[in-house]
Short mmCIF file of C-alpha atoms and ligand atoms in Angstrom, two decimals:
data_model
loop_
_atom_site.label_atom_id
_atom_site.label_comp_id
_atom_site.label_asym_id
_atom_site.label_seq_id
_atom_site.Cartn_x
_atom_site.Cartn_y
_atom_site.Cartn_z
CA MET A 1 90.24 -72.83 -239.94
CA SER A 2 91.63 -73.08 -236.40
CA SER A 3 90.61 -70.33 -233.99
CA TYR A 4 94.23 -69.82 -233.18
CA ASP A 5 96.96 -68.39 -234.98
CA VAL A 6 99.38 -71.27 -234.33
CA ASP A 7 97.42 -74.32 -233.03
CA LEU A 8 99.93 -76.85 -231.19
CA ARG A 9 97.41 -78.73 -229.35
CA SER A 10 97.30 -82.00 -231.12
CA ASP A 11 97.82 -83.18 -234.97
CA THR A 12 94.03 -83.92 -234.81
CA VAL A 13 93.25 -80.28 -235.63
CA THR A 14 94.19 -80.18 -239.33
CA GLN A 15 91.60 -79.21 -242.04
CA PRO A 16 91.16 -81.12 -245.24
CA THR A 17 93.29 -80.08 -247.89
CA ASP A 18 91.44 -78.94 -251.21
CA ALA A 19 92.66 -82.16 -253.05
CA MET A 20 91.32 -83.99 -249.87
CA TRP A 21 88.04 -82.69 -250.34
CA GLU A 22 88.34 -83.35 -254.04
CA ALA A 23 88.93 -87.13 -253.20
CA MET A 24 86.10 -87.31 -250.64
CA ARG A 25 83.76 -85.90 -253.44
CA ASN A 26 84.80 -88.27 -256.16
CA ALA A 27 84.87 -91.38 -253.90
CA PRO A 28 82.35 -94.18 -255.28
CA LEU A 29 79.77 -94.83 -252.29
CA GLY A 30 77.86 -97.79 -250.86
CA ASP A 31 76.46 -98.74 -247.31
CA ASP A 32 79.32 -100.22 -245.17
CA VAL A 33 77.03 -101.92 -242.80
CA LEU A 34 75.34 -103.61 -245.50
CA GLY A 35 79.05 -104.72 -246.66
CA ASP A 36 79.15 -103.10 -250.20
CA GLU A 37 81.09 -99.77 -249.53
CA PRO A 38 83.57 -99.53 -252.33
CA SER A 39 85.69 -96.79 -250.77
CA VAL A 40 85.75 -98.55 -247.41
CA ILE A 41 86.64 -101.88 -248.64
CA ALA A 42 89.52 -100.39 -250.77
CA LEU A 43 90.91 -98.70 -247.64
CA GLU A 44 90.72 -101.57 -245.62
CA ASN A 45 92.37 -104.05 -247.99
CA ARG A 46 95.08 -101.31 -248.40
CA ILE A 47 95.70 -100.76 -244.89
CA ALA A 48 95.87 -104.48 -244.27
CA ASP A 49 98.42 -104.87 -246.94
CA MET A 50 100.64 -101.92 -245.54
CA LEU A 51 100.71 -103.70 -242.23
CA GLY A 52 101.21 -107.40 -243.81
CA LYS A 53 97.96 -108.53 -242.13
CA GLU A 54 94.99 -110.42 -243.19
CA ALA A 55 92.24 -108.02 -242.60
CA ALA A 56 91.21 -104.60 -241.36
CA LEU A 57 88.32 -102.63 -240.13
CA PHE A 58 87.49 -98.73 -240.45
CA THR A 59 86.70 -97.11 -237.52
CA PRO A 60 85.16 -93.83 -236.26
CA SER A 61 88.24 -93.45 -233.76
CA GLY A 62 91.35 -94.68 -232.56
CA THR A 63 89.58 -95.45 -229.17
CA MET A 64 87.09 -97.40 -231.09
CA ALA A 65 89.85 -99.38 -232.50
CA ASN A 66 91.51 -100.21 -229.29
CA GLN A 67 88.40 -100.97 -227.61
CA LEU A 68 87.49 -103.29 -230.41
CA ALA A 69 90.82 -105.17 -230.14
CA ILE A 70 90.63 -105.57 -226.42
CA ARG A 71 86.72 -106.66 -226.75
CA SER A 72 87.66 -109.16 -229.67
CA VAL A 73 90.43 -110.82 -227.64
CA CYS A 74 89.56 -110.45 -223.80
CA GLU A 75 86.99 -111.61 -221.57
CA GLY A 76 85.73 -110.39 -218.16
CA GLY A 77 88.06 -110.60 -215.58
CA ASP A 78 91.30 -110.88 -218.12
CA GLU A 79 94.19 -108.35 -217.60
CA ILE A 80 95.99 -106.13 -220.04
CA ILE A 81 99.83 -105.30 -219.57
CA ALA A 82 100.57 -101.95 -220.61
CA HIS A 83 102.99 -98.83 -219.84
CA HIS A 84 101.34 -96.97 -217.12
CA ASP A 85 101.40 -93.78 -219.42
CA ASN A 86 99.30 -95.47 -222.14
CA HIS A 87 96.45 -93.97 -223.88
CA ILE A 88 94.12 -96.79 -223.22
CA ILE A 89 94.93 -96.19 -219.33
CA HIS A 90 94.47 -92.25 -219.35
CA TYR A 91 92.43 -91.13 -222.50
CA GLU A 92 89.74 -93.88 -223.27
CA THR A 93 87.30 -92.96 -220.31
CA GLY A 94 87.96 -96.58 -218.59
CA GLY A 95 86.88 -98.47 -221.68
CA PRO A 96 88.75 -101.77 -220.82
CA ALA A 97 86.54 -101.90 -217.71
CA ALA A 98 83.30 -100.80 -218.80
CA LEU A 99 83.17 -102.33 -222.33
CA SER A 100 85.33 -105.59 -221.49
CA GLY A 101 85.30 -106.15 -217.97
CA CYS A 102 89.13 -106.02 -218.27
CA MET A 103 91.61 -104.50 -215.81
CA VAL A 104 95.03 -103.02 -217.04
CA GLN A 105 98.12 -103.30 -215.27
CA GLY A 106 100.72 -100.59 -215.72
CA VAL A 107 104.37 -101.25 -216.04
CA ASP A 108 107.22 -98.85 -215.85
CA GLY A 109 109.84 -97.82 -218.30
CA PRO A 110 111.37 -94.69 -219.80
CA SER A 111 109.22 -92.49 -221.70
CA GLY A 112 106.54 -95.10 -222.26
CA LEU A 113 108.89 -97.91 -223.51
CA PHE A 114 109.47 -100.99 -221.51
CA ASP A 115 111.42 -104.16 -221.74
CA ALA A 116 110.75 -107.81 -222.16
CA ASP A 117 111.72 -108.53 -218.49
CA ARG A 118 108.80 -105.85 -217.18
CA VAL A 119 106.37 -108.05 -219.21
CA ALA A 120 107.94 -111.31 -217.83
CA ALA A 121 107.43 -110.18 -214.38
CA ALA A 122 103.87 -109.00 -214.99
CA ILE A 123 102.46 -111.90 -216.40
CA ARG A 124 100.38 -113.62 -213.85
CA HIS A 125 100.99 -117.42 -213.34
CA GLN A 126 98.03 -119.65 -213.42
CA ASP A 127 96.10 -119.52 -210.10
CA VAL A 128 92.67 -119.37 -209.05
CA HIS A 129 93.37 -116.11 -207.25
CA HIS A 130 94.83 -114.50 -210.36
CA PRO A 131 93.15 -112.39 -213.16
CA ARG A 132 94.00 -114.00 -216.46
CA THR A 133 97.03 -112.00 -218.61
CA ARG A 134 95.49 -111.83 -221.97
CA MET A 135 97.13 -109.10 -223.85
CA VAL A 136 100.13 -106.84 -223.82
CA ALA A 137 99.59 -103.51 -225.64
CA ILE A 138 102.32 -100.84 -226.76
CA GLU A 139 101.91 -97.67 -228.12
CA ASN A 140 104.07 -96.43 -231.11
CA SER A 141 105.02 -93.47 -231.02
CA HIS A 142 104.31 -93.03 -227.31
CA ASN A 143 102.40 -89.88 -226.84
CA ARG A 144 102.78 -89.22 -223.00
CA GLY A 145 106.23 -90.27 -223.27
CA GLY A 146 107.28 -87.56 -225.55
CA GLY A 147 106.18 -89.23 -229.27
CA CYS A 148 109.08 -91.82 -228.52
CA VAL A 149 109.43 -94.60 -230.86
CA TRP A 150 110.11 -98.09 -230.28
CA SER A 151 113.03 -100.21 -231.91
CA ILE A 152 111.97 -102.95 -233.65
CA GLU A 153 114.38 -105.11 -231.66
CA ARG A 154 112.76 -103.97 -228.17
CA PHE A 155 109.20 -104.47 -229.62
CA GLU A 156 110.07 -107.91 -230.68
CA SER A 157 111.67 -109.06 -227.29
CA VAL A 158 108.41 -107.82 -225.55
CA ALA A 159 106.38 -109.79 -228.30
CA ASP A 160 108.57 -112.98 -227.62
CA VAL A 161 107.96 -113.17 -224.01
CA ALA A 162 104.07 -112.39 -224.39
CA GLN A 163 103.92 -115.21 -227.37
CA GLU A 164 105.64 -117.77 -225.50
CA HIS A 165 102.99 -117.16 -222.71
CA GLY A 166 100.14 -117.31 -225.26
CA ILE A 167 99.47 -113.63 -224.71
CA HIS A 168 97.95 -111.37 -227.62
CA VAL A 169 100.13 -108.65 -228.54
CA HIS A 170 98.37 -105.27 -229.61
CA VAL A 171 100.12 -102.25 -231.25
CA ASP A 172 98.46 -98.83 -230.52
CA GLY A 173 99.64 -97.26 -233.59
CA ALA A 174 97.76 -93.95 -233.59
CA ARG A 175 101.02 -92.61 -234.86
CA LEU A 176 102.85 -95.41 -236.24
CA PHE A 177 103.68 -93.69 -239.47
CA ASN A 178 105.24 -91.05 -237.49
CA ALA A 179 107.37 -93.83 -235.82
CA CYS A 180 107.95 -95.52 -239.43
CA VAL A 181 109.14 -92.28 -241.00
CA ALA A 182 111.29 -91.19 -238.14
CA ALA A 183 112.80 -94.62 -237.49
CA GLY A 184 113.25 -95.83 -241.24
CA TYR A 185 111.25 -98.88 -240.95
CA SER A 186 107.91 -99.95 -242.84
CA PRO A 187 104.70 -100.68 -241.08
CA ALA A 188 104.93 -104.08 -241.89
CA GLU A 189 108.59 -104.59 -240.81
CA PHE A 190 107.71 -103.19 -237.31
CA ALA A 191 104.18 -104.72 -237.02
CA ARG A 192 105.54 -108.22 -238.03
CA ARG A 193 105.26 -109.47 -234.41
CA ALA A 194 101.91 -107.80 -233.60
CA ASP A 195 98.67 -109.61 -233.55
CA THR A 196 96.48 -106.54 -233.94
CA VAL A 197 97.45 -102.99 -234.57
CA ASN A 198 95.20 -99.45 -234.50
CA VAL A 199 96.44 -96.90 -236.90
CA CYS A 200 94.89 -93.45 -236.83
CA PHE A 201 94.15 -91.23 -240.03
CA SER A 202 93.01 -88.17 -238.28
CA LYS A 203 96.47 -87.72 -236.63
CA GLY A 204 99.58 -86.59 -238.36
CA LEU A 205 98.21 -88.05 -241.61
CA GLY A 206 95.47 -85.25 -241.70
CA ALA A 207 92.38 -86.84 -242.47
CA PRO A 208 89.32 -85.53 -240.61
CA VAL A 209 87.91 -88.83 -239.38
CA GLY A 210 88.88 -92.45 -238.74
CA SER A 211 90.99 -95.01 -237.74
CA ALA A 212 91.58 -98.95 -238.52
CA MET A 213 91.87 -102.19 -236.45
CA ILE A 214 93.87 -104.53 -238.45
CA GLY A 215 94.63 -108.24 -237.71
CA PRO A 216 93.66 -111.74 -238.44
CA ALA A 217 90.47 -112.06 -240.76
CA ASP A 218 88.52 -114.11 -237.94
CA LEU A 219 89.10 -111.59 -235.23
CA VAL A 220 88.49 -108.54 -237.56
CA GLU A 221 85.28 -110.09 -238.23
CA ARG A 222 84.37 -110.54 -234.62
CA ALA A 223 85.29 -106.92 -234.16
CA ARG A 224 82.90 -106.20 -236.82
CA ARG A 225 80.08 -107.29 -234.50
CA PHE A 226 81.30 -105.54 -231.93
CA ARG A 227 81.90 -102.34 -234.00
CA LYS A 228 77.97 -102.42 -234.76
CA MET A 229 77.16 -103.12 -230.97
CA PHE A 230 79.16 -100.07 -229.91
CA GLY A 231 77.30 -97.83 -232.43
CA GLY A 232 80.33 -97.56 -234.92
CA GLY A 233 78.24 -99.21 -237.92
CA MET A 234 78.67 -96.19 -240.68
CA ARG A 235 76.78 -96.15 -243.89
CA GLN A 236 78.28 -93.84 -246.76
CA SER A 237 81.47 -93.92 -244.90
CA GLY A 238 83.49 -94.22 -248.10
CA ILE A 239 83.45 -90.52 -247.97
CA LEU A 240 85.90 -90.65 -244.73
CA ALA A 241 87.67 -93.45 -246.24
CA ALA A 242 88.49 -91.40 -249.09
CA ALA A 243 89.92 -88.78 -247.21
CA ALA A 244 91.97 -91.57 -245.47
CA MET A 245 93.23 -93.32 -248.62
CA HIS A 246 94.17 -89.79 -250.08
CA ALA A 247 96.23 -89.34 -246.87
CA LEU A 248 98.08 -92.64 -247.44
CA ASP A 249 98.84 -91.52 -250.72
CA HIS A 250 100.10 -87.92 -250.12
CA HIS A 251 100.64 -87.31 -246.46
CA VAL A 252 102.81 -90.30 -245.11
CA ASP A 253 106.56 -88.91 -246.36
CA ARG A 254 105.92 -85.55 -245.77
CA LEU A 255 105.68 -86.43 -241.75
CA ALA A 256 109.51 -85.83 -241.96
CA VAL A 257 108.60 -82.25 -242.58
CA ASP A 258 106.61 -82.29 -239.26
CA HIS A 259 109.49 -83.95 -237.42
CA GLU A 260 111.94 -81.13 -238.61
CA LEU A 261 109.54 -78.69 -237.30
CA ALA A 262 109.35 -80.39 -234.06
CA ALA A 263 113.10 -80.64 -233.86
CA GLY A 264 113.17 -76.58 -234.48
CA LEU A 265 110.54 -75.92 -232.12
CA ALA A 266 112.31 -77.93 -229.56
CA ALA A 267 115.57 -76.45 -230.08
CA GLY A 268 114.21 -72.90 -229.96
CA ILE A 269 112.16 -73.72 -226.65
CA ASP A 270 115.06 -75.22 -224.83
CA ARG A 271 117.28 -71.97 -225.42
CA ILE A 272 114.69 -69.92 -223.18
CA ASP A 273 115.42 -69.34 -219.55
CA GLY A 274 113.34 -71.48 -217.18
CA LEU A 275 111.90 -73.76 -219.63
CA ARG A 276 113.59 -77.28 -220.52
CA VAL A 277 112.83 -79.72 -223.33
CA GLU A 278 112.58 -83.50 -222.67
CA GLU A 279 114.77 -85.36 -224.99
CA PRO A 280 112.99 -88.57 -226.61
CA GLU A 281 114.36 -91.76 -225.15
CA GLY A 282 116.62 -93.38 -227.83
CA GLY A 283 117.22 -89.64 -229.38
CA ILE A 284 114.64 -89.90 -232.26
CA ARG A 285 112.11 -86.92 -232.24
CA THR A 286 108.72 -87.53 -233.68
CA ASN A 287 106.22 -84.50 -234.15
CA ILE A 288 105.71 -84.22 -230.15
CA VAL A 289 107.43 -81.82 -227.99
CA PHE A 290 107.40 -81.55 -224.13
CA PHE A 291 108.59 -78.81 -222.20
CA HIS A 292 108.96 -78.34 -218.38
CA VAL A 293 108.22 -74.79 -216.91
CA ASP A 294 110.51 -73.89 -213.96
CA PRO A 295 108.04 -73.59 -211.05
CA SER A 296 109.40 -69.93 -210.42
CA LEU A 297 107.69 -69.24 -213.74
CA GLY A 298 104.35 -70.67 -212.04
CA THR A 299 102.25 -73.69 -213.14
CA ALA A 300 102.15 -75.51 -216.57
CA ARG A 301 98.48 -74.93 -216.84
CA ALA A 302 99.16 -71.02 -216.25
CA PHE A 303 101.74 -70.84 -218.64
CA ALA A 304 99.82 -72.74 -221.21
CA GLU A 305 96.69 -70.50 -220.91
CA ARG A 306 98.90 -67.40 -221.45
CA MET A 307 100.27 -69.16 -224.74
CA THR A 308 96.76 -69.63 -225.86
CA ASP A 309 95.84 -66.63 -224.91
CA ALA A 310 98.64 -65.17 -227.09
CA GLY A 311 97.16 -67.20 -229.95
CA VAL A 312 99.77 -69.99 -229.77
CA ALA A 313 97.58 -72.96 -228.28
CA ALA A 314 99.13 -75.69 -226.33
CA TYR A 315 97.91 -78.16 -223.64
CA ASP A 316 99.59 -78.87 -220.18
CA PHE A 317 99.92 -82.30 -219.35
CA ASP A 318 101.17 -82.23 -215.78
CA PRO A 319 101.69 -79.72 -213.21
CA THR A 320 105.15 -78.65 -214.74
CA ARG A 321 104.69 -79.94 -218.36
CA ILE A 322 103.27 -78.58 -221.75
CA ARG A 323 103.15 -80.65 -224.88
CA MET A 324 103.23 -79.19 -228.34
CA VAL A 325 102.36 -81.05 -231.80
CA THR A 326 103.27 -80.20 -235.07
CA HIS A 327 101.18 -81.17 -238.07
CA LEU A 328 99.89 -80.50 -241.78
CA ASP A 329 98.64 -77.05 -240.68
CA VAL A 330 101.78 -75.55 -239.46
CA ASP A 331 105.06 -74.50 -241.23
CA GLY A 332 108.25 -72.69 -240.42
CA ALA A 333 107.01 -69.32 -240.08
CA ALA A 334 104.25 -70.61 -237.27
CA ILE A 335 106.94 -72.64 -235.36
CA ASP A 336 109.10 -69.19 -235.22
CA ARG A 337 106.03 -67.30 -234.32
CA ALA A 338 105.73 -69.95 -231.25
CA ILE A 339 108.92 -69.68 -230.28
CA GLU A 340 109.06 -65.91 -230.04
CA THR A 341 105.72 -65.92 -228.18
CA VAL A 342 106.91 -68.59 -225.45
CA ARG A 343 110.12 -66.49 -225.27
CA GLY A 344 108.00 -63.32 -224.64
CA ILE A 345 105.82 -65.02 -221.90
CA ALA A 346 108.74 -66.59 -220.17
CA SER A 347 110.82 -63.33 -219.86
CA GLY A 348 107.94 -61.33 -218.65
CA LEU A 349 107.23 -63.87 -216.09
CA SER A 350 110.89 -63.93 -214.83
CA ALA A 351 111.24 -60.07 -214.88
C1 LIG B 1 94.74 -90.16 -230.27
C2 LIG B 1 95.16 -91.47 -229.95
C3 LIG B 1 94.10 -92.79 -230.02
C4 LIG B 1 92.77 -92.66 -230.40
O1 LIG B 1 92.29 -91.31 -230.21
P1 LIG B 1 90.97 -91.20 -230.90
O2 LIG B 1 90.71 -89.68 -230.39
O3 LIG B 1 89.84 -91.75 -230.20
O4 LIG B 1 90.87 -91.17 -232.29
C5 LIG B 1 94.75 -93.81 -229.55
N1 LIG B 1 96.04 -94.04 -228.75
C6 LIG B 1 96.85 -92.98 -229.08
C7 LIG B 1 98.16 -93.30 -228.69
C8 LIG B 1 96.40 -91.61 -229.58
O5 LIG B 1 97.45 -90.90 -229.36
#
């Protein structure tokens, strides 16, 4: 159980359902480092198929999946192009620099999305002075952008420019299934032009642990070596793979519920004086809601602390911005409770 009445800090806080525990208990197990973990192999094959790629590697976290893609593709001194609000810049503890010797060039665009001309302008031409541009990474849905969704057209025009220059295209799809359910495309349709993809089972899908790095068989085999090097070789990890498999079977379509709850939450918060909800670029809301706190009500940090003290937990992301995330363990009553709590705090502060 969460220690909060309504835990909107992240979609990572979900507890396994009873049916998920049952699937974990019943999973056939082997030793994945020795290469004979049947439940892990089944999950890797399934997720590779879902993305229309040759192979996949189960990893303990999405950070590791992203960093394995980078380590498997890039060399020291290479450069990665990504939005300046990208997860690999903000939340992976400098991993590209520390683990792969790479720099990341941040590019601009609305809500974490960017266009092909930004990529074209950022690609280095060959010159002894320059780092070598090796990878373009996009995030779908985009977390710090407000859970915004890439259209296939925008993504493919970015991929066109990258691939014309021989540059690897990586999709950080920690919440790719949210994007798919909201936008109405399949994972394989979206990822057709991606070389590698990361998906997380431990976000909206509700599994306790695990992500996958997906791509061509040779790169995935390279990543398997680096996963061992990074300390991510696991043994009876079929227990975790079974939870992820259960999530793929039962928790994908229901993401639409999380999106509806987020829309209701956004509408409720936006009606409160002094608060303003960010509208997602492109108009498609997934499971993330950002709202701005008017400075007359104090900082976002202080506001979020009041919320958390009142049992409705959320994080401030910027001096004026708070993020809330819906997931498997919140329902309509929890969302009503959250809106009323936030309303009470805002009206108390403006009185
Ligand atoms: C959560 C997340 C990840 C991976 O996070 P882990 O906590 O390492 O599993 C990667 N990218 C994005 C966009 C995320 O939201």
